[in-house]
Amino acid sequence: MRVIVVGGGSVGSSIARELVSHGHEIVVIDATSEVIGRSNLRGTQWVVGDACDLEVLQRAKTEEADVVVAATGDDKANLVVSLLARSEFGVPRTVGRVNNPKNEWLFDDAWGVDVAVSTPRLMTALVEEAVEVGDVVRLLSLQTGGATLAAYTVPREHPVVASMVSQVPWPPEVALVAILRDGVPITPSGDDVLEGADELFFVSTAEGEEQLRAMFTTAQDVPEVEVTEDRPEEAERAGSSSTRATTPTRTAERPSPTE
């Protein structure tokens, strides 16, 4: 796979280093030549120049790239690079780094961004995913098609425990893609039985994610049951029809599952 990484700083260099180790062809674009020596990257091609300039992107042969990663420390530059890569060079996939969370709403398909990676949001999601049991946590937003990657840790006494995957009424726009159990990933099948403390990973639409959150929340809520007792009159008057007295409605409460 041919990947162009824009930005040779610490983030861009780390991405390039990982991709090189996986056997991919990497081109790094940076505005200054000094970063080449500092990065200590081997096995990569370098193009020095402003990636917001079409001529620089042409020198990098952007039209041959499978993925463009805009990883500079400037959100404006990352947006422009993503837009040019998509509109001018037809790159099939773009990844944009979000430096300021306030700008995250801009990183969408309108600017040619397929996947927006916000470090603060990602760290928050990972913290929540590690400590929140019983809550659906969004890990990543995939801008193409509005899809999201979300995780849910099953409480040990949740009603879905001991249910087969095929028995759970998943929302229509949700796909269970993986189960992490005791640190071991499992590709789910309909016959797999869910266990307490399972980490479930879903790809869904934003609407499907909300439906999933509502489904798990509703499953934990035990509804109140109203019981009405009818008792006959202790005595019947001669010549009159029998009547029934109804006791006041009372609510029978059942204990909620313990998390």
PDB file of C-alpha atoms in Angstrom:
ATOM      1  CA  MET A   1       0.000   0.000   0.000  1.00  0.00           C
ATOM      2  CA  ARG A   2       1.296   3.461  -0.894  1.00  0.00           C
ATOM      3  CA  VAL A   3       0.732   6.017   1.862  1.00  0.00           C
ATOM      4  CA  ILE A   4       1.586   9.718   1.852  1.00  0.00           C
ATOM      5  CA  VAL A   5       2.114  11.203   5.305  1.00  0.00           C
ATOM      6  CA  VAL A   6       1.967  14.997   5.420  1.00  0.00           C
ATOM      7  CA  GLY A   7       3.919  16.347   8.372  1.00  0.00           C
ATOM      8  CA  GLY A   8       7.289  14.973   9.469  1.00  0.00           C
ATOM      9  CA  GLY A   9       7.012  15.963  13.119  1.00  0.00           C
ATOM     10  CA  SER A  10       6.767  13.566  16.027  1.00  0.00           C
ATOM     11  CA  VAL A  11       3.251  12.399  15.108  1.00  0.00           C
ATOM     12  CA  GLY A  12       3.857  12.050  11.375  1.00  0.00           C
ATOM     13  CA  SER A  13       7.210  10.337  11.901  1.00  0.00           C
ATOM     14  CA  SER A  14       5.696   7.836  14.331  1.00  0.00           C
ATOM     15  CA  ILE A  15       2.936   6.995  11.864  1.00  0.00           C
ATOM     16  CA  ALA A  16       5.426   6.604   9.021  1.00  0.00           C
ATOM     17  CA  ARG A  17       7.726   4.420  11.135  1.00  0.00           C
ATOM     18  CA  GLU A  18       4.886   2.049  12.045  1.00  0.00           C
ATOM     19  CA  LEU A  19       3.682   1.807   8.451  1.00  0.00           C
ATOM     20  CA  VAL A  20       7.194   1.116   7.157  1.00  0.00           C
ATOM     21  CA  SER A  21       7.575  -1.690   9.684  1.00  0.00           C
ATOM     22  CA  HIS A  22       4.390  -3.211   8.256  1.00  0.00           C
ATOM     23  CA  GLY A  23       5.883  -3.238   4.766  1.00  0.00           C
ATOM     24  CA  HIS A  24       4.052  -0.280   3.217  1.00  0.00           C
ATOM     25  CA  GLU A  25       5.529   2.239   0.764  1.00  0.00           C
ATOM     26  CA  ILE A  26       5.711   5.593   2.537  1.00  0.00           C
ATOM     27  CA  VAL A  27       6.231   9.132   1.271  1.00  0.00           C
ATOM     28  CA  VAL A  28       6.627  11.913   3.856  1.00  0.00           C
ATOM     29  CA  ILE A  29       5.980  15.541   2.919  1.00  0.00           C
ATOM     30  CA  ASP A  30       7.244  18.346   5.155  1.00  0.00           C
ATOM     31  CA  ALA A  31       7.871  22.032   4.665  1.00  0.00           C
ATOM     32  CA  THR A  32      11.414  21.939   6.094  1.00  0.00           C
ATOM     33  CA  SER A  33      14.344  19.681   5.301  1.00  0.00           C
ATOM     34  CA  GLU A  34      15.637  19.724   8.898  1.00  0.00           C
ATOM     35  CA  VAL A  35      13.048  17.178   9.994  1.00  0.00           C
ATOM     36  CA  ILE A  36      14.569  14.535   7.740  1.00  0.00           C
ATOM     37  CA  GLY A  37      17.611  14.166   9.962  1.00  0.00           C
ATOM     38  CA  ARG A  38      15.689  14.479  13.215  1.00  0.00           C
ATOM     39  CA  SER A  39      13.113  11.851  12.284  1.00  0.00           C
ATOM     40  CA  ASN A  40      15.664   9.048  11.878  1.00  0.00           C
ATOM     41  CA  LEU A  41      13.311   7.397   9.395  1.00  0.00           C
ATOM     42  CA  ARG A  42      14.664   4.765   7.074  1.00  0.00           C
ATOM     43  CA  GLY A  43      13.016   3.252   4.044  1.00  0.00           C
ATOM     44  CA  THR A  44      10.848   6.297   3.293  1.00  0.00           C
ATOM     45  CA  GLN A  45      10.792   8.840   0.504  1.00  0.00           C
ATOM     46  CA  TRP A  46      10.835  12.535   1.358  1.00  0.00           C
ATOM     47  CA  VAL A  47       9.364  15.513  -0.457  1.00  0.00           C
ATOM     48  CA  VAL A  48      10.252  18.962   0.912  1.00  0.00           C
ATOM     49  CA  GLY A  49       7.618  21.654   0.413  1.00  0.00           C
ATOM     50  CA  ASP A  50       4.223  22.963   1.421  1.00  0.00           C
ATOM     51  CA  ALA A  51       1.695  20.171   0.942  1.00  0.00           C
ATOM     52  CA  CYS A  52      -1.048  22.764   0.397  1.00  0.00           C
ATOM     53  CA  ASP A  53       0.674  23.509  -2.909  1.00  0.00           C
ATOM     54  CA  LEU A  54      -0.526  21.392  -5.823  1.00  0.00           C
ATOM     55  CA  GLU A  55       2.953  21.279  -7.337  1.00  0.00           C
ATOM     56  CA  VAL A  56       4.334  19.676  -4.153  1.00  0.00           C
ATOM     57  CA  LEU A  57       1.585  17.067  -4.124  1.00  0.00           C
ATOM     58  CA  GLN A  58       2.287  16.341  -7.785  1.00  0.00           C
ATOM     59  CA  ARG A  59       5.979  15.777  -7.003  1.00  0.00           C
ATOM     60  CA  ALA A  60       4.890  13.266  -4.346  1.00  0.00           C
ATOM     61  CA  LYS A  61       2.775  11.446  -7.000  1.00  0.00           C
ATOM     62  CA  THR A  62      -0.308  11.803  -4.846  1.00  0.00           C
ATOM     63  CA  GLU A  63      -2.506  10.340  -7.615  1.00  0.00           C
ATOM     64  CA  GLU A  64      -0.801   6.976  -6.983  1.00  0.00           C
ATOM     65  CA  ALA A  65      -1.479   6.993  -3.236  1.00  0.00           C
ATOM     66  CA  ASP A  66      -3.927   4.616  -1.588  1.00  0.00           C
ATOM     67  CA  VAL A  67      -4.110   6.751   1.573  1.00  0.00           C
ATOM     68  CA  VAL A  68      -3.137  10.300   2.493  1.00  0.00           C
ATOM     69  CA  VAL A  69      -2.566  11.061   6.175  1.00  0.00           C
ATOM     70  CA  ALA A  70      -2.687  14.774   7.019  1.00  0.00           C
ATOM     71  CA  ALA A  71      -0.794  14.817  10.316  1.00  0.00           C
ATOM     72  CA  THR A  72       0.554  18.334  10.670  1.00  0.00           C
ATOM     73  CA  GLY A  73       0.061  20.474  13.763  1.00  0.00           C
ATOM     74  CA  ASP A  74      -2.103  22.920  11.776  1.00  0.00           C
ATOM     75  CA  ASP A  75      -5.780  22.037  11.364  1.00  0.00           C
ATOM     76  CA  LYS A  76      -6.195  24.385   8.393  1.00  0.00           C
ATOM     77  CA  ALA A  77      -3.354  22.678   6.557  1.00  0.00           C
ATOM     78  CA  ASN A  78      -4.761  19.223   7.322  1.00  0.00           C
ATOM     79  CA  LEU A  79      -8.147  20.223   5.926  1.00  0.00           C
ATOM     80  CA  VAL A  80      -6.684  21.713   2.745  1.00  0.00           C
ATOM     81  CA  VAL A  81      -4.457  18.684   2.151  1.00  0.00           C
ATOM     82  CA  SER A  82      -7.390  16.284   2.609  1.00  0.00           C
ATOM     83  CA  LEU A  83      -9.569  18.293   0.238  1.00  0.00           C
ATOM     84  CA  LEU A  84      -6.875  18.484  -2.445  1.00  0.00           C
ATOM     85  CA  ALA A  85      -6.043  14.794  -2.120  1.00  0.00           C
ATOM     86  CA  ARG A  86      -9.680  13.862  -2.664  1.00  0.00           C
ATOM     87  CA  SER A  87     -10.814  16.443  -5.228  1.00  0.00           C
ATOM     88  CA  GLU A  88      -7.662  16.930  -7.321  1.00  0.00           C
ATOM     89  CA  PHE A  89      -5.964  13.536  -7.104  1.00  0.00           C
ATOM     90  CA  GLY A  90      -8.824  11.131  -6.406  1.00  0.00           C
ATOM     91  CA  VAL A  91      -7.170   9.506  -3.388  1.00  0.00           C
ATOM     92  CA  PRO A  92      -9.582   6.810  -2.160  1.00  0.00           C
ATOM     93  CA  ARG A  93      -8.967   7.338   1.570  1.00  0.00           C
ATOM     94  CA  THR A  94      -7.864  10.272   3.703  1.00  0.00           C
ATOM     95  CA  VAL A  95      -7.120  10.533   7.411  1.00  0.00           C
ATOM     96  CA  GLY A  96      -7.014  13.926   9.095  1.00  0.00           C
ATOM     97  CA  ARG A  97      -5.417  14.825  12.420  1.00  0.00           C
ATOM     98  CA  VAL A  98      -7.529  17.159  14.582  1.00  0.00           C
ATOM     99  CA  ASN A  99      -5.358  19.300  16.839  1.00  0.00           C
ATOM    100  CA  ASN A 100      -8.044  21.544  18.322  1.00  0.00           C
ATOM    101  CA  PRO A 101     -11.212  19.652  19.381  1.00  0.00           C
ATOM    102  CA  LYS A 102     -13.252  22.772  18.542  1.00  0.00           C
ATOM    103  CA  ASN A 103     -12.432  22.185  14.868  1.00  0.00           C
ATOM    104  CA  GLU A 104     -13.538  18.568  14.821  1.00  0.00           C
ATOM    105  CA  TRP A 105     -16.884  19.384  13.211  1.00  0.00           C
ATOM    106  CA  LEU A 106     -15.049  20.595  10.107  1.00  0.00           C
ATOM    107  CA  PHE A 107     -13.313  17.265   9.483  1.00  0.00           C
ATOM    108  CA  ASP A 108     -15.991  15.570   7.427  1.00  0.00           C
ATOM    109  CA  ASP A 109     -16.665  14.430   3.882  1.00  0.00           C
ATOM    110  CA  ALA A 110     -17.259  18.018   2.726  1.00  0.00           C
ATOM    111  CA  TRP A 111     -13.536  18.661   3.304  1.00  0.00           C
ATOM    112  CA  GLY A 112     -12.548  15.274   1.884  1.00  0.00           C
ATOM    113  CA  VAL A 113     -11.821  13.678   5.277  1.00  0.00           C
ATOM    114  CA  ASP A 114     -12.784  10.021   5.658  1.00  0.00           C
ATOM    115  CA  VAL A 115     -11.481   9.515   9.192  1.00  0.00           C
ATOM    116  CA  ALA A 116     -10.860  12.307  11.692  1.00  0.00           C
ATOM    117  CA  VAL A 117      -8.507  11.469  14.542  1.00  0.00           C
ATOM    118  CA  SER A 118      -8.732  13.740  17.568  1.00  0.00           C
ATOM    119  CA  THR A 119      -6.136  12.858  20.195  1.00  0.00           C
ATOM    120  CA  PRO A 120      -8.033  14.426  23.138  1.00  0.00           C
ATOM    121  CA  ARG A 121     -11.284  12.712  22.143  1.00  0.00           C
ATOM    122  CA  LEU A 122      -9.545   9.392  21.537  1.00  0.00           C
ATOM    123  CA  MET A 123      -7.834   9.522  24.933  1.00  0.00           C
ATOM    124  CA  THR A 124     -11.129  10.396  26.611  1.00  0.00           C
ATOM    125  CA  ALA A 125     -12.851   7.497  24.869  1.00  0.00           C
ATOM    126  CA  LEU A 126     -10.118   5.062  25.880  1.00  0.00           C
ATOM    127  CA  VAL A 127     -10.322   6.218  29.500  1.00  0.00           C
ATOM    128  CA  GLU A 128     -14.117   5.846  29.503  1.00  0.00           C
ATOM    129  CA  GLU A 129     -13.898   2.461  27.794  1.00  0.00           C
ATOM    130  CA  ALA A 130     -11.473   1.275  30.474  1.00  0.00           C
ATOM    131  CA  VAL A 131     -13.536   2.353  33.472  1.00  0.00           C
ATOM    132  CA  GLU A 132     -17.158   2.608  32.324  1.00  0.00           C
ATOM    133  CA  VAL A 133     -19.042  -0.664  32.639  1.00  0.00           C
ATOM    134  CA  GLY A 134     -22.561  -0.656  31.266  1.00  0.00           C
ATOM    135  CA  ASP A 135     -22.153   2.390  29.006  1.00  0.00           C
ATOM    136  CA  VAL A 136     -21.776   2.507  25.230  1.00  0.00           C
ATOM    137  CA  VAL A 137     -18.563   4.455  24.522  1.00  0.00           C
ATOM    138  CA  ARG A 138     -17.754   5.872  21.087  1.00  0.00           C
ATOM    139  CA  LEU A 139     -14.136   5.132  20.208  1.00  0.00           C
ATOM    140  CA  LEU A 140     -13.914   6.538  16.705  1.00  0.00           C
ATOM    141  CA  SER A 141     -15.992   8.365  14.105  1.00  0.00           C
ATOM    142  CA  LEU A 142     -15.688   7.154  10.521  1.00  0.00           C
ATOM    143  CA  GLN A 143     -16.847  10.087   8.423  1.00  0.00           C
ATOM    144  CA  THR A 144     -17.632   8.058   5.320  1.00  0.00           C
ATOM    145  CA  GLY A 145     -21.275   7.077   5.671  1.00  0.00           C
ATOM    146  CA  GLY A 146     -21.431   8.545   9.163  1.00  0.00           C
ATOM    147  CA  ALA A 147     -20.292   5.282  10.777  1.00  0.00           C
ATOM    148  CA  THR A 148     -18.891   4.986  14.297  1.00  0.00           C
ATOM    149  CA  LEU A 149     -16.858   2.444  16.225  1.00  0.00           C
ATOM    150  CA  ALA A 150     -18.237   1.943  19.721  1.00  0.00           C
ATOM    151  CA  ALA A 151     -17.526  -0.359  22.668  1.00  0.00           C
ATOM    152  CA  TYR A 152     -19.667  -1.752  25.473  1.00  0.00           C
ATOM    153  CA  THR A 153     -18.506  -3.692  28.531  1.00  0.00           C
ATOM    154  CA  VAL A 154     -21.216  -6.080  29.681  1.00  0.00           C
ATOM    155  CA  PRO A 155     -21.987  -5.881  33.433  1.00  0.00           C
ATOM    156  CA  ARG A 156     -21.692  -9.276  35.098  1.00  0.00           C
ATOM    157  CA  GLU A 157     -25.399  -9.423  35.987  1.00  0.00           C
ATOM    158  CA  HIS A 158     -26.799  -7.854  32.831  1.00  0.00           C
ATOM    159  CA  PRO A 159     -29.850  -9.630  31.306  1.00  0.00           C
ATOM    160  CA  VAL A 160     -27.926 -10.381  28.063  1.00  0.00           C
ATOM    161  CA  VAL A 161     -25.428 -12.550  29.958  1.00  0.00           C
ATOM    162  CA  ALA A 162     -25.826 -16.219  28.939  1.00  0.00           C
ATOM    163  CA  SER A 163     -27.682 -15.189  25.762  1.00  0.00           C
ATOM    164  CA  MET A 164     -26.463 -16.253  22.340  1.00  0.00           C
ATOM    165  CA  VAL A 165     -25.475 -13.452  19.988  1.00  0.00           C
ATOM    166  CA  SER A 166     -28.293 -14.454  17.633  1.00  0.00           C
ATOM    167  CA  GLN A 167     -30.854 -14.118  20.453  1.00  0.00           C
ATOM    168  CA  VAL A 168     -30.081 -10.467  21.206  1.00  0.00           C
ATOM    169  CA  PRO A 169     -32.335  -8.008  19.306  1.00  0.00           C
ATOM    170  CA  TRP A 170     -29.566  -5.806  17.912  1.00  0.00           C
ATOM    171  CA  PRO A 171     -30.708  -2.568  16.235  1.00  0.00           C
ATOM    172  CA  PRO A 172     -30.808  -2.879  12.414  1.00  0.00           C
ATOM    173  CA  GLU A 173     -28.002  -0.347  11.820  1.00  0.00           C
ATOM    174  CA  VAL A 174     -25.574  -1.995  14.262  1.00  0.00           C
ATOM    175  CA  ALA A 175     -23.017  -4.734  13.559  1.00  0.00           C
ATOM    176  CA  LEU A 176     -21.237  -6.610  16.348  1.00  0.00           C
ATOM    177  CA  VAL A 177     -17.732  -7.000  14.897  1.00  0.00           C
ATOM    178  CA  ALA A 178     -15.664  -8.331  17.801  1.00  0.00           C
ATOM    179  CA  ILE A 179     -15.793  -9.629  21.361  1.00  0.00           C
ATOM    180  CA  LEU A 180     -12.821  -9.147  23.670  1.00  0.00           C
ATOM    181  CA  ARG A 181     -12.865 -11.747  26.457  1.00  0.00           C
ATOM    182  CA  ASP A 182     -10.030 -12.008  28.974  1.00  0.00           C
ATOM    183  CA  GLY A 183      -7.828 -10.103  26.539  1.00  0.00           C
ATOM    184  CA  VAL A 184      -8.516 -12.529  23.684  1.00  0.00           C
ATOM    185  CA  PRO A 185     -10.359 -11.216  20.597  1.00  0.00           C
ATOM    186  CA  ILE A 186     -13.222 -13.350  19.298  1.00  0.00           C
ATOM    187  CA  THR A 187     -14.932 -13.079  15.938  1.00  0.00           C
ATOM    188  CA  PRO A 188     -18.595 -13.318  16.963  1.00  0.00           C
ATOM    189  CA  SER A 189     -20.965 -15.872  15.510  1.00  0.00           C
ATOM    190  CA  GLY A 190     -24.648 -16.390  16.210  1.00  0.00           C
ATOM    191  CA  ASP A 191     -23.883 -19.326  18.527  1.00  0.00           C
ATOM    192  CA  ASP A 192     -21.439 -17.460  20.784  1.00  0.00           C
ATOM    193  CA  VAL A 193     -22.752 -16.954  24.317  1.00  0.00           C
ATOM    194  CA  LEU A 194     -22.213 -13.558  25.927  1.00  0.00           C
ATOM    195  CA  GLU A 195     -20.509 -13.435  29.305  1.00  0.00           C
ATOM    196  CA  GLY A 196     -20.186 -10.829  32.005  1.00  0.00           C
ATOM    197  CA  ALA A 197     -17.189  -8.480  31.524  1.00  0.00           C
ATOM    198  CA  ASP A 198     -17.153  -9.142  27.756  1.00  0.00           C
ATOM    199  CA  GLU A 199     -16.078  -6.089  25.771  1.00  0.00           C
ATOM    200  CA  LEU A 200     -18.271  -5.787  22.701  1.00  0.00           C
ATOM    201  CA  PHE A 201     -17.206  -3.717  19.703  1.00  0.00           C
ATOM    202  CA  PHE A 202     -19.736  -2.367  17.213  1.00  0.00           C
ATOM    203  CA  VAL A 203     -19.680  -0.567  13.894  1.00  0.00           C
ATOM    204  CA  SER A 204     -22.883   1.400  13.456  1.00  0.00           C
ATOM    205  CA  THR A 205     -24.481   4.581  12.242  1.00  0.00           C
ATOM    206  CA  ALA A 206     -24.878   7.433  14.720  1.00  0.00           C
ATOM    207  CA  GLU A 207     -28.590   6.617  14.977  1.00  0.00           C
ATOM    208  CA  GLY A 208     -27.843   2.937  15.475  1.00  0.00           C
ATOM    209  CA  GLU A 209     -25.419   3.814  18.271  1.00  0.00           C
ATOM    210  CA  GLU A 210     -28.169   5.709  20.094  1.00  0.00           C
ATOM    211  CA  GLN A 211     -30.540   2.762  19.609  1.00  0.00           C
ATOM    212  CA  LEU A 212     -27.859   0.442  20.977  1.00  0.00           C
ATOM    213  CA  ARG A 213     -27.377   2.676  24.020  1.00  0.00           C
ATOM    214  CA  ALA A 214     -31.145   2.742  24.605  1.00  0.00           C
ATOM    215  CA  MET A 215     -31.374  -1.041  24.211  1.00  0.00           C
ATOM    216  CA  PHE A 216     -28.719  -1.771  26.833  1.00  0.00           C
ATOM    217  CA  THR A 217     -30.151   0.835  29.210  1.00  0.00           C
ATOM    218  CA  THR A 218     -33.706  -0.509  28.851  1.00  0.00           C
ATOM    219  CA  ALA A 219     -32.512  -4.070  29.381  1.00  0.00           C
ATOM    220  CA  GLN A 220     -31.087  -3.084  32.777  1.00  0.00           C
ATOM    221  CA  ASP A 221     -34.242  -1.278  33.907  1.00  0.00           C
ATOM    222  CA  VAL A 222     -36.732  -3.536  35.625  1.00  0.00           C
ATOM    223  CA  PRO A 223     -40.254  -2.208  35.069  1.00  0.00           C
ATOM    224  CA  GLU A 224     -42.659  -1.803  37.934  1.00  0.00           C
ATOM    225  CA  VAL A 225     -45.435  -4.371  37.995  1.00  0.00           C
ATOM    226  CA  GLU A 226     -48.871  -3.328  39.144  1.00  0.00           C
ATOM    227  CA  VAL A 227     -50.853  -5.994  40.935  1.00  0.00           C
ATOM    228  CA  THR A 228     -54.567  -5.530  41.530  1.00  0.00           C
ATOM    229  CA  GLU A 229     -56.389  -7.864  43.898  1.00  0.00           C
ATOM    230  CA  ASP A 230     -60.131  -8.273  43.701  1.00  0.00           C
ATOM    231  CA  ARG A 231     -61.946  -9.504  46.805  1.00  0.00           C
ATOM    232  CA  PRO A 232     -65.665 -10.430  47.054  1.00  0.00           C
ATOM    233  CA  GLU A 233     -67.864  -8.770  49.599  1.00  0.00           C
ATOM    234  CA  GLU A 234     -67.965 -10.778  52.794  1.00  0.00           C
ATOM    235  CA  ALA A 235     -71.727 -10.733  52.786  1.00  0.00           C
ATOM    236  CA  GLU A 236     -74.327 -10.398  50.133  1.00  0.00           C
ATOM    237  CA  ARG A 237     -77.617  -8.694  50.749  1.00  0.00           C
ATOM    238  CA  ALA A 238     -80.663 -10.745  49.932  1.00  0.00           C
ATOM    239  CA  GLY A 239     -82.172  -9.946  46.574  1.00  0.00           C
ATOM    240  CA  SER A 240     -79.196  -7.859  45.401  1.00  0.00           C
ATOM    241  CA  SER A 241     -76.454  -8.778  42.967  1.00  0.00           C
ATOM    242  CA  SER A 242     -73.070  -9.612  44.349  1.00  0.00           C
ATOM    243  CA  THR A 243     -70.466  -6.869  44.326  1.00  0.00           C
ATOM    244  CA  ARG A 244     -66.709  -6.931  44.368  1.00  0.00           C
ATOM    245  CA  ALA A 245     -64.449  -4.573  46.252  1.00  0.00           C
ATOM    246  CA  THR A 246     -61.146  -3.716  44.728  1.00  0.00           C
ATOM    247  CA  THR A 247     -58.193  -3.075  46.967  1.00  0.00           C
ATOM    248  CA  PRO A 248     -55.972  -0.082  46.198  1.00  0.00           C
ATOM    249  CA  THR A 249     -53.408  -0.774  43.495  1.00  0.00           C
ATOM    250  CA  ARG A 250     -50.010  -1.646  44.899  1.00  0.00           C
ATOM    251  CA  THR A 251     -46.672  -1.844  43.217  1.00  0.00           C
ATOM    252  CA  ALA A 252     -44.480  -4.893  43.513  1.00  0.00           C
ATOM    253  CA  GLU A 253     -40.854  -3.887  43.177  1.00  0.00           C
ATOM    254  CA  ARG A 254     -38.200  -6.261  41.931  1.00  0.00           C
ATOM    255  CA  PRO A 255     -34.548  -5.756  42.720  1.00  0.00           C
ATOM    256  CA  SER A 256     -32.475  -4.211  39.924  1.00  0.00           C
ATOM    257  CA  PRO A 257     -29.499  -6.162  38.608  1.00  0.00           C
ATOM    258  CA  THR A 258     -26.326  -5.398  40.519  1.00  0.00           C
ATOM    259  CA  GLU A 259     -23.462  -4.088  38.466  1.00  0.00           C
TER     260      GLU A 259
END
